[in-house]
Coordinates of C-alpha atoms in Angstrom, one line a residue:
M1 CA 89.8 81.9 107.9
A2 CA 87.4 79.3 107.1
A3 CA 87.4 79.4 103.2
S4 CA 90.9 78.1 102.5
G5 CA 90.3 78.9 98.8
G6 CA 89.8 82.6 99.7
T7 CA 92.9 82.5 101.7
K8 CA 94.8 81.2 98.9
A9 CA 93.4 83.7 96.4
I10 CA 94.2 86.5 98.9
L11 CA 98.1 85.3 99.4
A12 CA 98.6 84.9 95.7
A13 CA 97.2 88.6 95.2
F14 CA 99.2 90.0 98.1
F15 CA 102.4 88.6 96.9
A16 CA 101.8 89.5 93.3
N17 CA 100.8 93.0 94.1
L18 CA 103.8 93.6 96.5
G19 CA 106.4 92.4 93.7
I20 CA 104.5 94.6 91.1
S21 CA 104.4 97.6 93.0
I22 CA 108.1 97.7 93.9
A23 CA 109.0 97.0 90.4
K24 CA 106.4 99.7 88.9
F25 CA 107.8 102.3 91.4
V26 CA 111.5 101.5 90.3
A27 CA 110.2 102.0 86.6
F28 CA 108.5 105.3 87.5
L29 CA 112.1 106.7 88.8
F30 CA 113.4 106.1 85.6
T31 CA 110.7 107.1 83.3
G32 CA 108.9 109.7 85.2
A33 CA 105.6 108.2 83.6
S34 CA 102.6 109.4 85.5
S35 CA 100.6 106.2 84.5
L36 CA 103.4 104.1 86.2
L37 CA 103.1 106.2 89.5
A38 CA 99.5 105.7 89.4
E39 CA 99.9 102.0 89.0
S40 CA 102.5 101.7 91.7
I41 CA 100.3 103.5 94.0
H42 CA 97.4 101.3 93.0
S43 CA 99.3 98.1 93.7
V44 CA 100.5 99.5 97.1
A45 CA 96.8 100.0 97.8
D46 CA 96.1 96.6 96.6
T47 CA 99.0 95.0 98.8
S48 CA 97.5 96.8 101.9
N49 CA 93.9 95.5 101.0
Q50 CA 95.0 92.0 101.0
G51 CA 96.5 92.3 104.4
L52 CA 93.1 93.9 105.5
L53 CA 91.2 90.9 104.1
L54 CA 93.6 88.6 105.9
M55 CA 93.3 90.5 109.3
G56 CA 89.4 90.5 108.9
G57 CA 89.6 86.7 108.5
R58 CA 91.7 86.2 111.7
L59 CA 89.5 88.8 113.7
A60 CA 86.5 87.1 112.6
K61 CA 87.6 83.8 114.4
R62 CA 87.3 85.3 117.9
D63 CA 85.1 83.5 120.3
A64 CA 81.5 85.2 121.0
T65 CA 81.5 87.5 124.2
P66 CA 78.5 88.7 126.3
E67 CA 79.1 92.1 124.3
H68 CA 78.8 90.2 120.9
P69 CA 77.0 87.0 121.5
F70 CA 76.8 86.1 118.0
G71 CA 80.6 86.4 117.5
Y72 CA 82.6 88.5 115.0
G73 CA 81.9 86.9 111.6
R74 CA 81.0 90.4 110.3
E75 CA 84.5 91.4 110.6
R76 CA 85.1 90.0 107.3
Y77 CA 82.3 92.1 105.9
F78 CA 83.7 95.3 107.6
W79 CA 87.3 94.9 106.4
S80 CA 86.1 94.0 102.8
F81 CA 84.1 97.5 103.0
V82 CA 87.1 99.2 104.1
V83 CA 89.1 97.6 101.2
A84 CA 86.5 99.3 98.9
L85 CA 87.2 102.5 100.6
V86 CA 91.0 102.4 100.5
L87 CA 90.6 101.2 96.6
F88 CA 88.7 104.4 96.0
S89 CA 90.4 107.0 98.1
I90 CA 94.1 105.8 97.4
G91 CA 93.9 104.2 94.2
S92 CA 91.2 105.8 92.3
L93 CA 91.2 109.5 93.5
F94 CA 95.0 109.6 93.3
A95 CA 95.0 108.3 89.8
I96 CA 92.4 110.9 88.8
Y97 CA 94.3 113.8 90.2
E98 CA 97.7 112.7 88.6
G99 CA 95.8 112.1 85.3
L100 CA 94.2 115.5 85.3
D101 CA 97.7 117.2 86.1
K102 CA 99.6 115.2 83.5
I103 CA 97.0 116.0 80.8
R104 CA 97.3 119.8 81.6
H105 CA 101.0 119.7 82.1
P106 CA 102.5 116.8 80.0
H107 CA 106.1 115.9 79.8
E108 CA 108.5 113.5 77.9
I109 CA 108.8 109.9 79.2
S110 CA 112.5 108.8 79.6
S111 CA 113.6 105.3 79.3
P112 CA 110.4 103.8 78.1
I113 CA 111.9 100.4 77.9
W114 CA 111.9 100.4 81.7
A115 CA 108.1 101.0 81.5
F116 CA 107.3 98.4 79.0
S117 CA 109.5 95.8 80.7
V118 CA 107.6 96.3 84.2
L119 CA 104.2 96.4 82.6
S120 CA 104.7 93.2 80.9
I121 CA 106.1 91.6 84.0
G122 CA 103.1 92.9 85.9
I123 CA 100.7 91.6 83.3
L124 CA 102.1 88.2 83.9
L125 CA 102.0 88.4 87.8
E126 CA 98.4 89.7 87.9
S127 CA 97.3 87.2 85.4
W128 CA 98.7 84.4 87.8
S129 CA 97.0 86.2 90.7
M130 CA 93.6 86.4 89.0
G131 CA 93.9 82.7 87.7
T132 CA 94.3 81.5 91.3
A133 CA 91.1 83.7 92.2
I134 CA 89.3 82.3 89.4
V135 CA 90.1 78.7 90.2
E136 CA 89.0 79.0 93.8
S137 CA 85.8 80.8 92.7
N138 CA 84.8 78.0 90.6
K139 CA 85.0 75.7 93.6
V140 CA 82.0 77.5 95.1
R141 CA 80.3 79.5 92.1
G142 CA 78.6 76.6 90.8
K143 CA 76.5 77.5 87.8
A144 CA 76.0 81.2 88.5
S145 CA 77.4 83.7 86.2
W146 CA 80.4 85.8 87.3
A147 CA 78.1 88.9 87.9
T148 CA 75.7 86.8 90.1
F149 CA 78.6 85.3 91.9
V150 CA 79.9 88.7 92.8
K151 CA 76.5 90.0 93.8
R152 CA 75.2 87.1 95.6
S153 CA 78.2 85.5 97.2
R154 CA 78.1 85.6 101.2
T155 CA 81.7 84.9 101.2
P156 CA 83.5 88.6 100.6
E157 CA 87.1 87.7 100.0
L158 CA 86.8 85.8 96.5
P159 CA 84.5 88.8 94.9
V160 CA 87.0 91.5 96.4
V161 CA 90.0 89.7 95.0
L162 CA 88.6 88.9 91.6
L163 CA 87.5 92.5 91.0
E164 CA 90.9 93.9 92.4
D165 CA 92.7 91.6 90.1
L166 CA 90.5 92.6 87.0
G167 CA 91.0 96.4 87.8
A168 CA 94.7 95.6 88.2
L169 CA 94.9 93.7 84.9
A170 CA 92.8 96.4 82.9
G171 CA 95.0 99.4 84.6
L172 CA 98.2 97.5 83.3
V173 CA 96.5 97.3 79.7
F174 CA 95.4 100.9 79.9
A175 CA 99.2 102.1 81.0
T176 CA 100.6 99.9 78.3
V177 CA 98.4 101.3 75.5
A178 CA 98.8 104.8 76.7
L179 CA 102.5 104.8 76.9
A180 CA 102.7 103.2 73.4
I181 CA 100.5 105.7 71.9
A182 CA 102.5 108.4 73.7
E183 CA 105.9 106.8 72.4
I184 CA 104.8 106.1 68.9
F185 CA 103.1 109.3 68.3
D186 CA 105.3 111.6 70.5
A187 CA 102.2 112.6 72.5
P188 CA 103.1 112.6 76.2
V189 CA 99.6 113.8 76.9
W190 CA 98.5 110.1 76.5
D191 CA 100.3 109.1 79.7
G192 CA 98.1 111.4 81.5
I193 CA 94.8 110.1 79.5
G194 CA 95.8 106.6 80.5
T195 CA 96.5 107.5 84.2
L196 CA 93.0 109.2 84.2
S197 CA 91.5 106.0 82.6
I198 CA 92.9 103.8 85.4
G199 CA 91.6 106.3 88.0
I200 CA 88.0 106.0 86.7
L201 CA 88.0 102.2 86.3
L202 CA 89.3 101.9 89.9
G203 CA 86.5 104.1 91.1
L204 CA 83.9 102.0 89.4
I205 CA 85.3 98.9 90.8
A206 CA 85.5 100.5 94.3
A207 CA 81.9 101.7 94.0
V208 CA 80.5 98.0 93.0
L209 CA 82.5 96.7 95.9
A210 CA 81.2 99.3 98.4
V211 CA 77.7 98.5 97.5
E212 CA 77.9 94.7 97.7
M213 CA 79.8 95.0 101.1
R214 CA 77.3 97.7 102.5
S215 CA 74.6 95.0 101.7
L216 CA 76.4 92.2 103.6
L217 CA 77.2 94.5 106.5
L218 CA 73.4 95.5 106.9
G219 CA 72.6 91.8 107.0
E220 CA 71.7 89.7 104.1
G221 CA 69.5 86.6 104.3
A222 CA 70.2 83.0 103.1
T223 CA 70.6 82.4 99.4
K224 CA 67.6 81.2 97.5
A225 CA 68.9 77.6 97.4
H226 CA 69.7 77.6 101.2
L227 CA 66.2 79.1 101.9
A228 CA 64.5 76.6 99.9
S229 CA 66.4 73.7 101.7
I230 CA 65.6 75.2 105.1
R231 CA 61.9 75.3 104.2
A232 CA 61.8 71.8 102.9
A233 CA 63.6 70.6 105.9
I234 CA 61.2 72.2 108.3
E235 CA 58.0 71.1 106.4
G236 CA 59.2 67.5 106.1
T237 CA 59.9 67.1 109.6
E238 CA 57.6 64.7 111.6
G239 CA 55.0 66.7 113.7
V240 CA 55.2 69.7 111.6
Q241 CA 51.7 70.9 110.4
Q242 CA 52.7 74.3 108.9
L243 CA 55.5 76.5 108.4
I244 CA 54.1 79.8 109.2
H245 CA 57.4 81.9 108.2
V246 CA 61.1 81.7 108.4
R247 CA 63.6 84.5 108.7
T248 CA 67.3 84.3 108.1
Q249 CA 70.4 86.4 108.3
H250 CA 74.0 85.9 107.9
F251 CA 76.3 87.0 110.8
G252 CA 79.2 85.9 108.7
P253 CA 79.8 83.8 105.6
E254 CA 79.8 80.4 107.7
E255 CA 77.1 81.3 110.4
L256 CA 73.4 81.8 109.4
L257 CA 70.7 82.9 112.0
V258 CA 67.6 81.1 111.3
G259 CA 64.2 82.0 113.1
A260 CA 60.9 80.3 112.1
K261 CA 57.3 80.1 113.5
V262 CA 56.1 76.5 113.2
A263 CA 52.6 75.1 113.6
F264 CA 53.0 71.8 115.3
D265 CA 50.5 68.8 115.9
P266 CA 48.3 70.2 118.4
A267 CA 47.8 67.0 120.3
Y268 CA 51.6 67.0 121.3
D269 CA 52.3 67.5 125.0
M270 CA 55.5 69.5 126.1
E271 CA 57.7 66.8 126.0
Q272 CA 56.6 65.8 122.7
L273 CA 56.7 69.6 121.3
T274 CA 60.4 69.8 122.6
E275 CA 61.3 66.7 120.7
A276 CA 59.8 68.0 117.6
I277 CA 61.6 71.3 117.9
N278 CA 64.8 69.4 118.3
R279 CA 64.0 67.4 115.0
V280 CA 63.3 70.5 113.2
E281 CA 66.8 72.0 114.2
A282 CA 68.4 68.7 113.4
A283 CA 67.0 68.6 109.9
V284 CA 67.8 72.1 108.9
R285 CA 71.4 71.7 110.1
E286 CA 71.7 68.5 108.1
V287 CA 70.9 70.5 104.7
V288 CA 72.4 73.8 105.7
P289 CA 75.3 73.2 108.4
I290 CA 75.8 76.7 108.6
A291 CA 72.5 77.4 110.4
R292 CA 74.1 77.6 113.9
P293 CA 72.0 80.0 115.8
M294 CA 68.3 78.8 115.4
Y295 CA 65.3 79.8 117.2
I296 CA 61.9 77.6 116.5
E297 CA 58.8 79.3 118.0
P298 CA 55.7 76.9 118.0
D299 CA 52.5 78.8 117.1
I300 CA 49.1 78.3 115.8
Y301 CA 48.6 78.9 111.9
R302 CA 46.2 81.5 110.8
P303 CA 45.7 82.7 107.3
T304 CA 46.5 86.0 108.3
H305 CA 49.7 85.2 109.7
S306 CA 53.0 86.7 108.2

């Protein structure tokens, strides 16, 4: 995967979730707490999700073929979308079902010390994982808010890991508070309420991820900053009279298709026009290196051009 920061965040989340899922399931066997079972399933789903993200990064590196002439960069978007579906189907729906069942049929929680110990360890590990994701995200986030970063990022792995870790931390807090209330007030129904809350939270996060990954799969254009740089590079190239229009689309986080209609100096002969087009391509790639496939079409500017 080209984004080493994304890989680092994924690996941190993978090992954290693997350890947490084992600990949660052992605690569930001792306590019978449904919120712990929901959390263990949630962590298993998250561990699988990190594996899918790593696989997507590896598959995206395959060379272009006649069937896929622009390569396989969108593999990363596809597997990130699958992660959202897994989070919803395995994490959210199971937790909602289990929560509703325990609300209807509450039962006493045995050995609560196991539950609180494991949940505390889980909070520490998830905090480490999320801290890693935050550090790596800050390297590419710039001045954008976190909401804008998640919505506008063309690299799917970091937003996915961030939201997964956020959901995991919040779920652990929900489970801890619910079990505490259940123990203090001898009200085991709160175990089910905590489980249901975890399921609803995971469903919301999965929905946000699915919407964002769907947008990337359909093909998003360059960011505003990249588009402005591309326009400036074309318009500032020697021999360019007018940029008629430019269209962009991401084939992957590190590959941007650029197509532009450009009005060149009408006095240019074929050789000079070819050299001018090459200058345009070089200028664009200098400011936006991910602009790899590029098609510059000479045209005559007309006010009605679109």
